[in-house]
Amino acid sequence: MKKIIFLLIVFSATSLFSQQQTIKIIETTDVHGHAIPWDFLENKPYEGSLAAVHTFVEKQREKGEVILLDNGDILQGNPFVYYYNFIDKERKHVWAEIMNYMKYNAATVGNHDIEAGHDVYDRFNSEINFPWLAANAINSETGKPYFKPYTIIIKGGVKIAVLGLITPAIPKWLPEYLWKGMYFDDMVKTAEKWIPEILEKEKPDLMVGLFHAGGDYTYGGGSYDEEKNENASMIVAEKVPGFDIIFIGHDHRLWNKFVEGPTGKKVLILGAGSRGKNAAVAEVKFMDGKVESITGDMKEMKDYGPHPGYMEKFAPEIEAVKNYVSEPLGEIADTVWSSQAFFGDSKFMDLVHTFQLNITGAEISFAAPLSFNVSLGGPVTVGDMFKLYRYENMIYTMNLSGAEIDGVLEYAAGLWFETMNSTSTHMLKFRDVEKGRLQNAYYNFESAEGIKYTVDLSKPDGNRVEITTVENGEPFEPESIYRVAVNSYRGSGGGGHLTKGAGINPDELAARISSSSEMDLRYLIMEQIKKMKSVKPAVNNNWKIIPENFYEKGKESDCKILFGK
């Protein structure tokens, strides 16, 4: 009898244990090539990276069940990924090897993954051991998702469904050949299609969204009800029933909050920022196969060192990239600072403009700073070029009228400058002065070369720019057509300069392109420096900000806010 009672106690305890389960779901997002804790641009240690994430994840796996997810933008952003995208293309893609080694369970495609081009992302997709998701990236021929729409993960007897979505705004930013054979559907409509099907067919215990789209639907002038909103993650959470957790990315922000879904159910929103500095963690407790509680947390990877086994395994690949970025190109005979580009004409931007004009033979150049606070000068290497030009944009020559050029500059000035009515007013538009956060993305702060113009801070948006002449002294005519050098992001509509600013119909942009480079602009700049051996940057002061007293005071105060000096 005692033996029977003992067995019953053991059976009851085992039965009780089997009814309880805790699972941690860990998200990385917008890693942008940061595989190791080393800054290839500044040649110094870096806090974070997937090497540190692996240390954190392995510690969590020792404690219990873990699901590891990535939310896109892994295949572009620094020399480590560039090298294995475009230089060493014979071996298996190192990023496939890294993510397989880390045992990712699923990932979503990001817009910068698409920007790497079909050769890169199709190869990567064929080499990974986990599903790459994007339910709203549709194959033009079949009408079905180009990537997998969702996946089912079983952990500890619990069934978890993960639906992947990508920002549908890709055609606004990227030339069509990069996403040829695809189109991108609205996120809300796609979720409305797939969630009922997943819930009915799969009957998951937990429904997770993995969305490469941000949480602020107003970004870039977006609205709640607009078709194909770039950052519709919150809208999906509020409109589409069925989700328990939605992981978001794309906007490089940290998110940890609950929002109310359409049935009143709370949905956890988590986003891990960017570049492997943080990991987002959802802890889900189940009782009898049903969700008992969900909590969100954010873990800083600076608290975790690089995983020794990871660093040892990928040591040869790391060394190959270090050798690549150390290759000498020539010299830039004077130091240039990207920070100066925020306050008027600068050596940094004039250097980019000069390269663009030399490469294309265009009359006018548009460009914006793609790095926030870097400097370079003296002997320069391949790695230094990632400071000057961060992304793999192509260079276009486009045909634009004088009036359209003016519209682009007015639009950029409206994003960039406040209207100053006194010397105590800020010159730049801030959304958070205390934290030094600009209202708009700095890579949209466009300037021009090849024309002479002024930006009047005392005037309102839309009425600040006055273009006086072409740089050779000829009159600048609103009706005349000019050949303009512009990167492929801007030329495809990125930032809205050509569509909202110049008023060009998005469908007409491709017809305005008279030529496009076959290689990315950074590569072409490197070839120019090799050929020239020494480049002397200079400011030609083709544009200036007025009134001078407003400009001087505004620059002094806002430079301190942004850069502490």
mmCIF file of C-alpha atoms in Angstrom, residues 244-405:
data_model
loop_
_atom_site.group_PDB
_atom_site.id
_atom_site.type_symbol
_atom_site.label_atom_id
_atom_site.label_comp_id
_atom_site.label_asym_id
_atom_site.label_seq_id
_atom_site.Cartn_x
_atom_site.Cartn_y
_atom_site.Cartn_z
ATOM 1 C CA ASP A 244 0.002 37.562 -28.103
ATOM 2 C CA ILE A 245 3.407 39.159 -28.836
ATOM 3 C CA ILE A 246 4.704 41.307 -31.688
ATOM 4 C CA PHE A 247 8.443 41.809 -32.087
ATOM 5 C CA ILE A 248 9.312 44.858 -34.182
ATOM 6 C CA GLY A 249 12.403 46.254 -35.888
ATOM 7 C CA HIS A 250 13.452 48.638 -38.675
ATOM 8 C CA ASP A 251 13.207 51.812 -36.574
ATOM 9 C CA HIS A 252 16.274 51.013 -34.380
ATOM 10 C CA ARG A 253 14.271 51.875 -31.263
ATOM 11 C CA LEU A 254 13.791 49.983 -28.004
ATOM 12 C CA TRP A 255 10.184 48.919 -27.379
ATOM 13 C CA ASN A 256 8.675 47.196 -24.347
ATOM 14 C CA LYS A 257 4.997 47.957 -23.873
ATOM 15 C CA PHE A 258 1.515 46.473 -24.062
ATOM 16 C CA VAL A 259 -1.121 47.729 -26.480
ATOM 17 C CA GLU A 260 -4.775 46.803 -26.605
ATOM 18 C CA GLY A 261 -5.895 44.618 -29.474
ATOM 19 C CA PRO A 262 -9.317 44.854 -31.156
ATOM 20 C CA THR A 263 -10.919 42.407 -28.684
ATOM 21 C CA GLY A 264 -9.441 44.112 -25.620
ATOM 22 C CA LYS A 265 -6.657 41.561 -25.293
ATOM 23 C CA LYS A 266 -3.249 43.001 -24.388
ATOM 24 C CA VAL A 267 -0.476 42.461 -26.930
ATOM 25 C CA LEU A 268 3.177 42.766 -25.866
ATOM 26 C CA ILE A 269 5.282 44.921 -28.210
ATOM 27 C CA LEU A 270 9.036 44.362 -28.053
ATOM 28 C CA GLY A 271 11.863 45.814 -30.141
ATOM 29 C CA ALA A 272 15.593 45.341 -29.566
ATOM 30 C CA GLY A 273 17.025 48.491 -31.158
ATOM 31 C CA SER A 274 19.968 47.813 -33.467
ATOM 32 C CA ARG A 275 23.497 46.546 -34.047
ATOM 33 C CA GLY A 276 23.452 43.856 -31.380
ATOM 34 C CA LYS A 277 23.542 46.286 -28.478
ATOM 35 C CA ASN A 278 20.404 44.826 -26.914
ATOM 36 C CA ALA A 279 18.266 41.708 -26.992
ATOM 37 C CA ALA A 280 14.518 41.786 -26.376
ATOM 38 C CA VAL A 281 13.178 38.991 -24.174
ATOM 39 C CA ALA A 282 9.594 37.815 -23.800
ATOM 40 C CA GLU A 283 9.048 35.400 -20.931
ATOM 41 C CA VAL A 284 5.880 33.358 -21.402
ATOM 42 C CA LYS A 285 4.469 31.117 -18.675
ATOM 43 C CA PHE A 286 1.998 28.398 -19.647
ATOM 44 C CA MET A 287 -0.398 26.402 -17.498
ATOM 45 C CA ASP A 288 -2.159 23.412 -19.059
ATOM 46 C CA GLY A 289 -1.034 24.590 -22.495
ATOM 47 C CA LYS A 290 -2.618 28.027 -22.051
ATOM 48 C CA VAL A 291 -0.802 31.327 -21.591
ATOM 49 C CA GLU A 292 -0.754 32.271 -17.926
ATOM 50 C CA SER A 293 1.444 35.389 -18.166
ATOM 51 C CA ILE A 294 3.662 37.307 -20.583
ATOM 52 C CA THR A 295 6.368 39.771 -19.542
ATOM 53 C CA GLY A 296 8.888 41.764 -21.571
ATOM 54 C CA ASP A 297 12.468 42.685 -20.784
ATOM 55 C CA MET A 298 15.443 44.320 -22.482
ATOM 56 C CA LYS A 299 18.981 43.054 -21.935
ATOM 57 C CA GLU A 300 22.084 45.118 -22.719
ATOM 58 C CA MET A 301 24.756 43.053 -24.426
ATOM 59 C CA LYS A 302 27.576 45.156 -22.998
ATOM 60 C CA ASP A 303 27.038 43.094 -19.835
ATOM 61 C CA TYR A 304 27.973 39.912 -21.724
ATOM 62 C CA GLY A 305 31.357 39.211 -23.236
ATOM 63 C CA PRO A 306 31.876 37.568 -26.615
ATOM 64 C CA HIS A 307 31.332 33.825 -26.571
ATOM 65 C CA PRO A 308 34.764 32.081 -26.692
ATOM 66 C CA GLY A 309 33.571 29.182 -28.847
ATOM 67 C CA TYR A 310 31.926 31.585 -31.311
ATOM 68 C CA MET A 311 35.047 33.744 -31.595
ATOM 69 C CA GLU A 312 37.271 30.696 -32.084
ATOM 70 C CA LYS A 313 35.043 29.162 -34.759
ATOM 71 C CA PHE A 314 34.883 32.332 -36.860
ATOM 72 C CA ALA A 315 38.450 33.543 -36.230
ATOM 73 C CA PRO A 316 39.613 32.924 -39.846
ATOM 74 C CA GLU A 317 36.633 34.835 -41.271
ATOM 75 C CA ILE A 318 37.219 37.706 -38.867
ATOM 76 C CA GLU A 319 40.898 37.881 -39.807
ATOM 77 C CA ALA A 320 40.043 37.939 -43.528
ATOM 78 C CA VAL A 321 37.805 40.987 -43.029
ATOM 79 C CA LYS A 322 40.390 42.773 -40.895
ATOM 80 C CA ASN A 323 42.924 42.298 -43.681
ATOM 81 C CA TYR A 324 40.411 43.567 -46.244
ATOM 82 C CA VAL A 325 39.524 46.777 -44.389
ATOM 83 C CA SER A 326 43.220 47.486 -43.794
ATOM 84 C CA GLU A 327 44.000 47.662 -47.501
ATOM 85 C CA PRO A 328 45.413 51.139 -48.313
ATOM 86 C CA LEU A 329 43.693 53.235 -50.980
ATOM 87 C CA GLY A 330 45.518 56.558 -50.977
ATOM 88 C CA GLU A 331 45.144 59.694 -48.895
ATOM 89 C CA ILE A 332 42.662 62.408 -48.108
ATOM 90 C CA ALA A 333 44.983 65.359 -47.674
ATOM 91 C CA ASP A 334 42.885 67.137 -45.054
ATOM 92 C CA THR A 335 40.563 65.909 -42.289
ATOM 93 C CA VAL A 336 36.817 66.019 -42.896
ATOM 94 C CA TRP A 337 34.096 65.741 -40.227
ATOM 95 C CA SER A 338 30.541 64.555 -40.858
ATOM 96 C CA SER A 339 29.334 66.699 -37.923
ATOM 97 C CA GLN A 340 30.046 69.844 -39.949
ATOM 98 C CA ALA A 341 27.504 68.734 -42.564
ATOM 99 C CA PHE A 342 24.660 69.561 -40.176
ATOM 100 C CA PHE A 343 25.455 73.261 -40.146
ATOM 101 C CA GLY A 344 25.990 74.316 -43.745
ATOM 102 C CA ASP A 345 28.394 73.656 -46.575
ATOM 103 C CA SER A 346 31.232 71.355 -45.454
ATOM 104 C CA LYS A 347 34.342 69.563 -46.644
ATOM 105 C CA PHE A 348 32.711 66.243 -45.809
ATOM 106 C CA MET A 349 29.733 66.743 -48.107
ATOM 107 C CA ASP A 350 31.719 68.522 -50.818
ATOM 108 C CA LEU A 351 34.001 65.495 -50.957
ATOM 109 C CA VAL A 352 30.981 63.236 -51.618
ATOM 110 C CA HIS A 353 29.543 65.709 -54.136
ATOM 111 C CA THR A 354 32.855 65.908 -55.995
ATOM 112 C CA PHE A 355 33.060 62.138 -56.310
ATOM 113 C CA GLN A 356 29.455 61.921 -57.512
ATOM 114 C CA LEU A 357 29.989 64.600 -60.165
ATOM 115 C CA ASN A 358 33.254 63.050 -61.336
ATOM 116 C CA ILE A 359 31.739 59.581 -61.613
ATOM 117 C CA THR A 360 28.547 60.621 -63.412
ATOM 118 C CA GLY A 361 29.534 63.742 -65.357
ATOM 119 C CA ALA A 362 26.301 65.352 -64.096
ATOM 120 C CA GLU A 363 25.808 69.107 -63.713
ATOM 121 C CA ILE A 364 24.345 69.023 -60.201
ATOM 122 C CA SER A 365 24.748 66.650 -57.252
ATOM 123 C CA PHE A 366 22.407 65.842 -54.360
ATOM 124 C CA ALA A 367 23.769 64.108 -51.244
ATOM 125 C CA ALA A 368 23.272 63.856 -47.494
ATOM 126 C CA PRO A 369 25.579 62.772 -44.648
ATOM 127 C CA LEU A 370 25.234 59.023 -44.089
ATOM 128 C CA SER A 371 27.323 59.034 -40.908
ATOM 129 C CA PHE A 372 26.427 61.087 -37.858
ATOM 130 C CA ASN A 373 29.755 61.820 -36.207
ATOM 131 C CA VAL A 374 32.879 60.496 -37.927
ATOM 132 C CA SER A 375 36.091 61.969 -39.273
ATOM 133 C CA LEU A 376 38.675 60.812 -41.752
ATOM 134 C CA GLY A 377 41.859 62.163 -43.255
ATOM 135 C CA GLY A 378 45.442 61.272 -44.053
ATOM 136 C CA PRO A 379 46.150 57.758 -45.368
ATOM 137 C CA VAL A 380 42.812 56.013 -45.888
ATOM 138 C CA THR A 381 41.887 52.355 -46.139
ATOM 139 C CA VAL A 382 38.943 50.365 -47.408
ATOM 140 C CA GLY A 383 37.448 50.492 -43.909
ATOM 141 C CA ASP A 384 37.536 54.291 -43.872
ATOM 142 C CA MET A 385 35.226 54.385 -46.884
ATOM 143 C CA PHE A 386 32.437 52.930 -44.772
ATOM 144 C CA LYS A 387 32.603 56.133 -42.711
ATOM 145 C CA LEU A 388 32.310 58.296 -45.789
ATOM 146 C CA TYR A 389 29.595 56.195 -47.419
ATOM 147 C CA ARG A 390 27.810 53.661 -45.217
ATOM 148 C CA TYR A 391 25.383 51.954 -47.612
ATOM 149 C CA GLU A 392 25.573 50.031 -50.875
ATOM 150 C CA ASN A 393 23.675 52.606 -52.948
ATOM 151 C CA MET A 394 24.172 52.843 -56.688
ATOM 152 C CA ILE A 395 24.647 56.275 -58.282
ATOM 153 C CA TYR A 396 22.032 57.551 -60.732
ATOM 154 C CA THR A 397 22.003 60.422 -63.168
ATOM 155 C CA MET A 398 18.456 61.821 -63.299
ATOM 156 C CA ASN A 399 16.782 64.482 -65.418
ATOM 157 C CA LEU A 400 15.155 67.102 -63.187
ATOM 158 C CA SER A 401 13.775 70.547 -63.901
ATOM 159 C CA GLY A 402 15.009 73.609 -62.079
ATOM 160 C CA ALA A 403 11.662 73.852 -60.255
ATOM 161 C CA GLU A 404 11.993 70.220 -59.114
ATOM 162 C CA ILE A 405 15.520 70.830 -57.867
#
